Coordinates of C-alpha atoms in Angstrom, one line a residue:
M1 CA 64.3 188.5 -43.6
M2 CA 65.9 186.6 -40.7
A3 CA 62.8 184.4 -40.4
L4 CA 62.9 183.6 -44.1
Y5 CA 66.7 182.8 -44.0
N6 CA 66.1 180.6 -41.0
S7 CA 63.2 178.8 -42.8
V8 CA 65.5 178.0 -45.8
A9 CA 68.3 176.7 -43.5
D10 CA 65.8 174.7 -41.4
I11 CA 64.1 173.0 -44.4
A12 CA 67.5 172.2 -46.1
Q13 CA 68.8 170.8 -42.8
T14 CA 65.7 168.8 -42.2
V15 CA 65.6 167.2 -45.7
A16 CA 69.3 166.6 -46.0
G17 CA 69.5 165.2 -42.4
L18 CA 67.0 162.5 -43.2
G19 CA 65.8 162.5 -39.6
I20 CA 68.8 160.4 -38.4
N21 CA 69.3 162.6 -35.3
V22 CA 65.8 161.8 -34.0
S23 CA 66.0 158.1 -35.0
G24 CA 69.5 158.0 -33.5
V25 CA 68.2 159.2 -30.2
R26 CA 65.6 156.4 -30.3
Q27 CA 68.1 153.7 -31.2
I28 CA 70.5 154.8 -28.5
A29 CA 67.8 155.1 -25.8
A30 CA 66.3 151.7 -26.7
S31 CA 69.7 150.1 -26.4
S32 CA 70.6 151.7 -23.1
Q33 CA 71.6 148.4 -21.5
D34 CA 73.8 147.3 -24.5
T35 CA 77.0 149.2 -24.6
T36 CA 78.2 147.5 -27.8
R37 CA 75.1 148.3 -29.7
I38 CA 75.3 151.9 -28.6
S39 CA 78.9 152.1 -29.9
E40 CA 77.8 150.7 -33.2
V41 CA 75.0 153.2 -33.6
V42 CA 77.2 156.1 -32.6
A43 CA 79.9 155.1 -35.0
V44 CA 77.5 155.0 -37.9
L45 CA 75.7 158.1 -36.8
R46 CA 78.8 160.2 -36.8
R47 CA 80.0 159.2 -40.2
V48 CA 76.6 159.4 -41.9
S49 CA 75.8 162.8 -40.4
I50 CA 79.1 164.2 -41.9
I51 CA 78.2 162.7 -45.3
L52 CA 74.7 164.0 -45.2
G53 CA 75.9 167.4 -44.1
L54 CA 78.2 167.7 -47.1
V55 CA 75.5 166.5 -49.5
G56 CA 73.0 169.0 -48.1
A57 CA 75.4 171.9 -48.2
A58 CA 76.4 171.0 -51.8
L59 CA 72.7 170.8 -53.0
L60 CA 71.8 174.2 -51.4
L61 CA 74.9 175.7 -52.9
L62 CA 73.9 174.3 -56.3
F63 CA 70.3 175.5 -56.1
S64 CA 71.0 178.8 -54.3
G65 CA 69.7 180.9 -57.2
P66 CA 66.3 179.3 -57.6
V67 CA 65.9 179.1 -53.8
A68 CA 66.6 182.8 -53.4
E69 CA 64.3 183.7 -56.2
F70 CA 61.4 181.6 -54.8
T71 CA 61.9 182.9 -51.3
F72 CA 62.6 186.6 -51.9
G73 CA 61.2 187.1 -55.4
D74 CA 64.6 187.8 -57.0
R75 CA 68.2 186.6 -56.9
Q76 CA 69.5 189.6 -54.9
H77 CA 69.9 187.3 -51.8
M78 CA 71.6 184.4 -53.7
V79 CA 75.0 185.0 -51.9
G80 CA 73.2 184.8 -48.6
V81 CA 71.6 181.5 -49.5
M82 CA 75.0 180.2 -50.6
I83 CA 76.5 181.1 -47.2
L84 CA 73.6 179.2 -45.5
S85 CA 75.0 176.0 -47.0
L86 CA 77.7 176.2 -44.3
A87 CA 75.1 176.5 -41.7
V88 CA 73.3 173.4 -43.1
F89 CA 76.5 171.3 -42.9
F90 CA 77.3 172.3 -39.4
Q91 CA 73.7 171.8 -38.2
I92 CA 73.5 168.3 -39.5
A93 CA 77.0 167.3 -38.2
A94 CA 76.1 168.8 -34.8
A95 CA 72.8 166.9 -34.7
G96 CA 74.6 163.6 -35.2
R97 CA 76.7 164.2 -32.1
G98 CA 73.8 165.7 -30.2
A99 CA 71.8 162.5 -30.7
L100 CA 74.3 160.6 -28.5
I101 CA 74.1 163.2 -25.7
Q102 CA 70.3 163.1 -25.7
G103 CA 70.1 159.4 -26.1
V104 CA 72.2 158.7 -23.0
R105 CA 70.3 161.4 -21.2
D106 CA 73.3 163.6 -20.3
I107 CA 71.1 166.4 -19.3
S108 CA 73.9 168.6 -17.9
S109 CA 75.7 168.6 -21.3
L110 CA 72.5 169.3 -23.2
A111 CA 71.9 172.3 -21.0
W112 CA 75.4 173.6 -21.6
L113 CA 75.0 173.1 -25.3
S114 CA 71.9 175.2 -25.3
V115 CA 73.4 177.9 -23.1
L116 CA 76.7 178.1 -25.1
G117 CA 74.9 178.1 -28.4
G118 CA 72.7 181.0 -27.4
L119 CA 75.6 182.9 -25.8
F120 CA 77.7 182.6 -29.0
S121 CA 74.9 183.6 -31.2
L122 CA 74.5 186.8 -29.1
V123 CA 78.1 187.7 -28.8
V124 CA 79.0 187.0 -32.4
G125 CA 75.7 187.4 -34.3
V126 CA 74.6 190.8 -32.9
P127 CA 77.9 192.6 -33.9
I128 CA 77.8 191.0 -37.4
I129 CA 74.3 192.1 -38.1
Y130 CA 74.9 195.5 -36.4
F131 CA 77.8 196.3 -38.8
L132 CA 76.7 194.5 -41.9
G133 CA 72.9 194.9 -41.6
S134 CA 70.8 192.4 -43.6
R135 CA 73.9 191.2 -45.4
G136 CA 75.2 189.8 -42.2
I137 CA 72.1 187.6 -41.3
A138 CA 73.3 184.5 -43.2
I139 CA 76.9 184.9 -41.9
A140 CA 75.5 185.1 -38.3
L141 CA 73.5 182.0 -38.8
A142 CA 76.4 180.1 -40.2
A143 CA 78.6 181.2 -37.3
A144 CA 76.0 180.1 -34.8
A145 CA 75.8 176.7 -36.5
F146 CA 79.6 176.3 -36.4
A147 CA 79.5 177.1 -32.6
S148 CA 76.8 174.5 -32.2
F149 CA 79.0 171.9 -34.0
V150 CA 82.1 172.7 -31.9
A151 CA 80.1 172.5 -28.6
S152 CA 78.4 169.2 -29.6
W153 CA 81.8 167.7 -30.6
W154 CA 83.3 168.8 -27.3
F155 CA 80.6 167.4 -25.0
S156 CA 80.0 164.2 -27.0
R157 CA 83.6 163.2 -26.8
R158 CA 83.4 163.3 -23.0
I159 CA 80.9 160.5 -23.0
D160 CA 82.7 157.2 -22.5
I161 CA 81.7 155.1 -25.5
P162 CA 84.1 152.3 -26.5
S163 CA 85.4 152.2 -30.1
V164 CA 84.2 149.4 -32.3
S165 CA 85.3 148.1 -35.6
L166 CA 82.3 147.6 -37.9
S167 CA 82.2 145.4 -40.9
A168 CA 80.7 146.8 -44.1
G169 CA 77.6 144.6 -43.6
R170 CA 77.0 145.6 -40.0
A171 CA 77.5 149.3 -40.9
L172 CA 75.0 149.0 -43.7
Q173 CA 72.5 147.3 -41.4
E174 CA 72.8 150.1 -38.8
T175 CA 72.6 152.8 -41.5
S176 CA 69.4 151.1 -42.9
A177 CA 67.8 151.0 -39.4
L178 CA 68.6 154.7 -38.9
F179 CA 67.1 155.6 -42.3
K180 CA 64.0 153.6 -42.1
L181 CA 62.6 155.5 -39.1
G182 CA 64.7 158.7 -39.8
I183 CA 63.0 159.3 -43.2
V184 CA 59.6 159.4 -41.5
F185 CA 61.0 161.9 -39.0
M186 CA 62.5 163.9 -41.9
A187 CA 59.2 163.9 -43.7
S188 CA 57.5 165.1 -40.6
G189 CA 60.1 167.8 -40.0
F190 CA 59.8 168.9 -43.6
L191 CA 56.1 169.3 -43.3
T192 CA 56.4 171.3 -40.1
M193 CA 59.2 173.6 -41.4
G194 CA 57.5 173.7 -44.8
S195 CA 54.2 174.8 -43.3
A196 CA 55.9 177.6 -41.3
Y197 CA 57.7 178.7 -44.5
A198 CA 54.5 178.5 -46.6
I199 CA 52.6 180.6 -44.0
R200 CA 55.3 183.3 -44.0
L201 CA 55.1 183.4 -47.8
I202 CA 51.3 183.7 -47.7
V203 CA 51.5 186.6 -45.2
S204 CA 54.2 188.2 -47.2
S205 CA 52.4 187.9 -50.5
E206 CA 49.0 189.0 -49.1
S207 CA 50.1 191.8 -46.8
G208 CA 53.7 192.6 -47.6
L209 CA 57.1 191.9 -46.0
H210 CA 56.3 194.2 -43.1
A211 CA 53.3 192.0 -42.1
A212 CA 55.5 188.9 -42.4
G213 CA 57.8 190.6 -39.9
L214 CA 54.9 191.3 -37.5
Y215 CA 53.9 187.7 -37.7
Q216 CA 57.4 186.5 -37.1
A217 CA 57.8 188.8 -34.1
A218 CA 54.5 187.4 -32.6
W219 CA 55.5 183.8 -33.4
S220 CA 58.9 184.2 -31.7
L221 CA 57.5 185.7 -28.5
G222 CA 54.5 183.4 -28.4
G223 CA 56.7 180.4 -28.5
L224 CA 59.5 181.7 -26.4
Y225 CA 58.3 180.7 -22.9
A226 CA 56.3 177.6 -23.8
G227 CA 58.8 176.4 -26.3
F228 CA 61.7 176.8 -23.8
I229 CA 59.8 174.6 -21.3
L230 CA 58.7 172.0 -23.8
Q231 CA 62.1 171.7 -25.4
A232 CA 63.9 171.5 -22.1
M233 CA 61.6 168.8 -20.7
G234 CA 61.3 166.9 -24.0
T235 CA 65.0 166.5 -24.2
D236 CA 64.8 164.0 -21.3
F237 CA 61.2 162.9 -21.7
Y238 CA 61.6 161.3 -25.2
P239 CA 64.5 158.9 -24.3
R240 CA 62.7 157.9 -21.0
L241 CA 59.5 157.2 -22.8
T242 CA 61.3 155.2 -25.5
A243 CA 62.9 153.0 -22.9
V244 CA 59.5 151.9 -21.7
A245 CA 57.7 152.0 -25.0
E246 CA 56.4 148.4 -24.7
D247 CA 54.7 149.0 -21.4
N248 CA 51.5 150.9 -22.2
A249 CA 50.6 151.6 -18.6
E250 CA 54.0 153.1 -17.8
C251 CA 53.9 155.1 -21.1
N252 CA 50.6 156.6 -20.1
R253 CA 51.8 157.3 -16.6
L254 CA 54.9 159.2 -17.9
V255 CA 52.8 161.2 -20.4
N256 CA 50.3 162.2 -17.7
E257 CA 53.2 163.2 -15.4
Q258 CA 54.8 165.3 -18.2
T259 CA 51.5 166.9 -19.1
E260 CA 50.8 168.0 -15.5
V261 CA 54.2 169.6 -15.1
S262 CA 54.0 171.2 -18.5
I263 CA 50.7 172.9 -17.8
L264 CA 51.8 174.0 -14.3
L265 CA 55.0 175.5 -15.6
A266 CA 53.8 177.0 -18.9
G267 CA 50.2 178.0 -18.1
P268 CA 50.9 181.1 -15.9
G269 CA 53.5 182.5 -18.3
L270 CA 51.2 182.2 -21.3
I271 CA 48.3 183.9 -19.5
A272 CA 50.7 186.7 -18.4
T273 CA 52.0 187.1 -22.0
L274 CA 48.5 187.2 -23.3
T275 CA 47.6 189.9 -20.8
L276 CA 50.8 192.0 -21.2
A277 CA 51.1 191.5 -25.0
P278 CA 51.5 195.2 -25.8
A279 CA 54.2 195.7 -23.2
V280 CA 56.0 192.5 -24.1
M281 CA 56.0 193.4 -27.8
A282 CA 57.4 196.9 -27.0
L283 CA 60.0 195.5 -24.6
F284 CA 61.4 192.9 -26.9
Y285 CA 61.0 194.8 -30.2
S286 CA 59.6 198.4 -30.2
S287 CA 56.3 200.3 -30.2
E288 CA 56.3 200.0 -34.0
F289 CA 55.4 196.3 -33.6
Q290 CA 52.0 196.9 -31.9
G291 CA 50.4 195.5 -35.0
A292 CA 51.6 192.1 -33.8
V293 CA 49.7 192.2 -30.5
E294 CA 46.6 190.5 -31.8
I295 CA 48.6 187.8 -33.5
L296 CA 50.5 187.2 -30.3
R297 CA 47.3 186.7 -28.3
W298 CA 46.0 184.1 -30.8
I299 CA 49.4 182.3 -30.7
C300 CA 49.3 182.3 -26.9
L301 CA 45.9 180.6 -27.0
G302 CA 47.3 178.0 -29.5
M303 CA 50.3 177.4 -27.2
M304 CA 48.0 176.7 -24.3
L305 CA 46.5 173.9 -26.3
R306 CA 49.9 172.8 -27.5
I307 CA 51.3 172.2 -24.0
V308 CA 48.3 169.9 -23.4
A309 CA 48.6 167.9 -26.6
W310 CA 52.4 167.9 -26.9
P311 CA 53.4 165.1 -24.4
I312 CA 50.8 162.8 -25.9
G313 CA 52.4 163.0 -29.4
F314 CA 55.5 161.4 -28.0
I315 CA 53.7 158.1 -27.5
V316 CA 53.6 157.6 -31.3
L317 CA 57.3 158.6 -31.6
A318 CA 58.4 156.2 -28.8
K319 CA 56.3 153.3 -30.3
G320 CA 57.9 153.9 -33.7
A321 CA 54.5 154.0 -35.4
K322 CA 55.8 155.4 -38.6
A323 CA 52.5 155.4 -40.6
I324 CA 50.4 157.0 -37.9
F325 CA 53.1 159.6 -37.1
F326 CA 53.5 160.5 -40.8
W327 CA 49.8 160.9 -41.7
S328 CA 49.0 162.8 -38.6
E329 CA 51.7 165.3 -39.6
V330 CA 50.4 165.5 -43.1
A331 CA 46.9 166.3 -41.8
A332 CA 48.3 168.9 -39.4
T333 CA 50.1 170.6 -42.3
V334 CA 47.0 170.6 -44.5
V335 CA 44.9 172.1 -41.7
H336 CA 47.5 174.8 -40.7
V337 CA 48.3 176.0 -44.2
G338 CA 44.7 175.7 -45.3
L339 CA 43.5 177.8 -42.4
A340 CA 46.2 180.4 -43.1
W341 CA 45.3 180.5 -46.8
L342 CA 41.6 181.1 -45.9
C343 CA 42.1 183.5 -43.1
V344 CA 45.1 185.8 -44.0
P345 CA 43.3 187.3 -47.1
K346 CA 40.3 188.2 -44.9
F347 CA 42.0 189.2 -41.6
G348 CA 45.5 190.1 -42.5
A349 CA 48.5 188.7 -40.5
A350 CA 46.2 188.1 -37.5
G351 CA 44.6 185.3 -39.6
A352 CA 47.9 183.4 -39.4
G353 CA 47.6 183.6 -35.6
F354 CA 44.1 182.2 -35.7
A355 CA 45.3 179.4 -38.1
F356 CA 47.8 178.3 -35.4
F357 CA 45.1 178.3 -32.8
G358 CA 42.8 176.3 -35.1
L359 CA 45.5 173.8 -35.8
Y360 CA 45.9 172.8 -32.2
V361 CA 42.1 172.7 -31.6
W362 CA 42.1 170.0 -34.3
H363 CA 45.4 168.4 -33.6
G364 CA 44.8 168.1 -29.9
I365 CA 41.6 166.1 -30.5
L366 CA 43.2 164.0 -33.1
I367 CA 46.3 163.0 -31.1
Y368 CA 44.2 162.2 -28.0
C369 CA 42.0 159.9 -30.1
V370 CA 45.1 158.2 -31.6
A371 CA 46.7 157.7 -28.2
R372 CA 43.4 156.5 -26.7
R373 CA 43.2 153.8 -29.4
Y374 CA 47.0 153.0 -29.4
T375 CA 47.7 152.7 -25.6
N376 CA 44.3 153.2 -24.1
F377 CA 45.5 156.6 -22.9
R378 CA 43.4 158.7 -20.6
W379 CA 44.2 161.9 -18.8
S380 CA 44.7 161.5 -15.1
P381 CA 42.1 163.1 -12.7
A382 CA 44.7 165.8 -11.9
N383 CA 45.2 166.6 -15.5
R384 CA 41.5 166.7 -16.2
K385 CA 41.1 169.3 -13.5
L386 CA 43.9 171.4 -14.8
I387 CA 42.7 171.3 -18.4
I388 CA 39.1 172.1 -17.4
A389 CA 40.4 175.1 -15.4
Y390 CA 43.3 176.5 -17.4
L391 CA 41.8 176.4 -20.9
P392 CA 38.6 178.3 -20.1
I393 CA 40.6 180.8 -18.0
S394 CA 42.8 181.5 -21.0
G395 CA 39.8 182.0 -23.2
L396 CA 38.3 184.3 -20.6
V397 CA 41.4 186.5 -20.5
F398 CA 41.5 186.6 -24.4
G399 CA 37.8 187.5 -24.6
A400 CA 38.2 190.3 -22.0
F401 CA 40.4 192.1 -24.5
Q402 CA 37.8 191.8 -27.2
F403 CA 34.8 193.2 -25.1
L404 CA 36.2 195.2 -22.2
P405 CA 38.2 198.5 -22.1
L406 CA 41.9 197.9 -22.1
W407 CA 42.5 198.9 -18.4
Q408 CA 39.7 196.6 -17.2
A409 CA 40.9 193.6 -19.3
T410 CA 44.5 194.2 -18.3
S411 CA 43.5 194.3 -14.6
L412 CA 41.5 191.2 -14.9
G413 CA 44.3 189.4 -16.8
L414 CA 46.9 190.3 -14.2
A415 CA 44.8 189.2 -11.3
I416 CA 44.1 185.9 -13.0
A417 CA 47.8 185.4 -13.9
I418 CA 48.9 186.0 -10.3
M419 CA 46.3 183.6 -8.9
V420 CA 47.1 180.9 -11.5
G421 CA 50.9 181.4 -10.9
L422 CA 50.5 181.0 -7.1
Y423 CA 48.3 177.9 -7.6
S424 CA 50.9 176.4 -10.0
L425 CA 53.7 177.1 -7.6
R426 CA 51.7 175.4 -4.8
M427 CA 51.0 172.3 -7.0
L428 CA 54.7 172.1 -8.1
A429 CA 55.8 172.4 -4.5
G430 CA 53.7 169.2 -3.8
L431 CA 55.4 167.4 -6.7
L432 CA 59.0 168.4 -6.1
P433 CA 61.3 168.4 -3.1
E434 CA 62.1 171.8 -1.6
H435 CA 65.8 171.7 -2.6
A436 CA 64.7 171.6 -6.3
F437 CA 63.5 175.2 -6.1
P438 CA 65.7 178.4 -6.1
R439 CA 66.4 179.7 -2.7
L440 CA 64.6 183.0 -3.3
I441 CA 61.2 181.3 -3.6
R442 CA 61.6 178.6 -0.9
P443 CA 59.9 180.8 1.7
L444 CA 56.8 180.7 -0.5
L445 CA 56.7 176.9 -0.3
N446 CA 54.8 177.0 3.0
M447 CA 51.7 177.1 0.7
R448 CA 52.0 173.3 0.7
G449 CA 49.8 173.4 3.8
V450 CA 47.3 175.9 2.6

């Protein structure tokens, strides 16, 4: 139920926000040497985000009945959907201010935004749901969105951006620039959120709400570690790449650099999650969620492909190639939902996990071909070695659980995870200065000389 409520809020926020938060980041990052231009973009972005937030909240409030019926099969949850309209307003308003923080690469404030948002969701959301049960889900989501807005307002006001007086014509010009690219991002976000929503509905209709819960549990855990790394790194990576978007060689260098670090950081954790899937599921949920283990393993395989393909996709974003970006997202949605539609009736909720893996097999090849044609992108020798090593290793661990007894497969997976983890640490130690590592693991850095 929480996943479905989240899907409704995410889709509404994505559509109503018109992608101006992402286009705003690009506009600010591309104007990093022009303080006046940044001030104009920020002034427009703040006003427009408030207006769009109000419009989005009003529309969700107006159509709360049909949305509840379409999502849950009846109007029993209509009040919950109405409460979500508050979450939509605060999310859009917060995104408008968050775009400034990301655009100027204030990484410290972005980190605090994430930490405070998660802390508030925990401290306030858990008691609300504990006492109100399912009726408190929408309230908890709205409260978390409000906290996100307050935090983004506080940190964005600390950035020294001079006030400007905009004429109506200039304001209209900046608004138009935000919308032209933002609508493409909105369409992309809608397709991504919509496909996730559609797959949950497919699983729910074919196998019941319980199976949809298993899929959501596996999805959350499968994306937890890799998603944390990719989101944290992408926050700074996107503005940096945008600033050098006209230099193909520099673009390709940054993407290769990002890919290498992403694989080294995420690879060992994904292999460990794949190996310890039953224990991880029991730890974060309960033993009753063991039906989600197979789904989780497929999602871990897909995430391994995602960390390889993910940095390359930013080339299209940084270049502002609207048509290529949009149609690649359309194709990804068709493949993802199509595979789920074919596989879930045959294999149950596990078919949704396979659909995610199949998506990134296809999308990884597509996005590499697009980047190769667009910027003459090629993986560096270091990345080729990592990809040739880490992807087959992940497949080996996955296959072990299909053909070997559980204890043998687990032993093999743990041994591989430890070796891969040590190798990744050694490689990262060669890329980063010693003071960048926590003190507890600095003694291990003598592996540089191994």
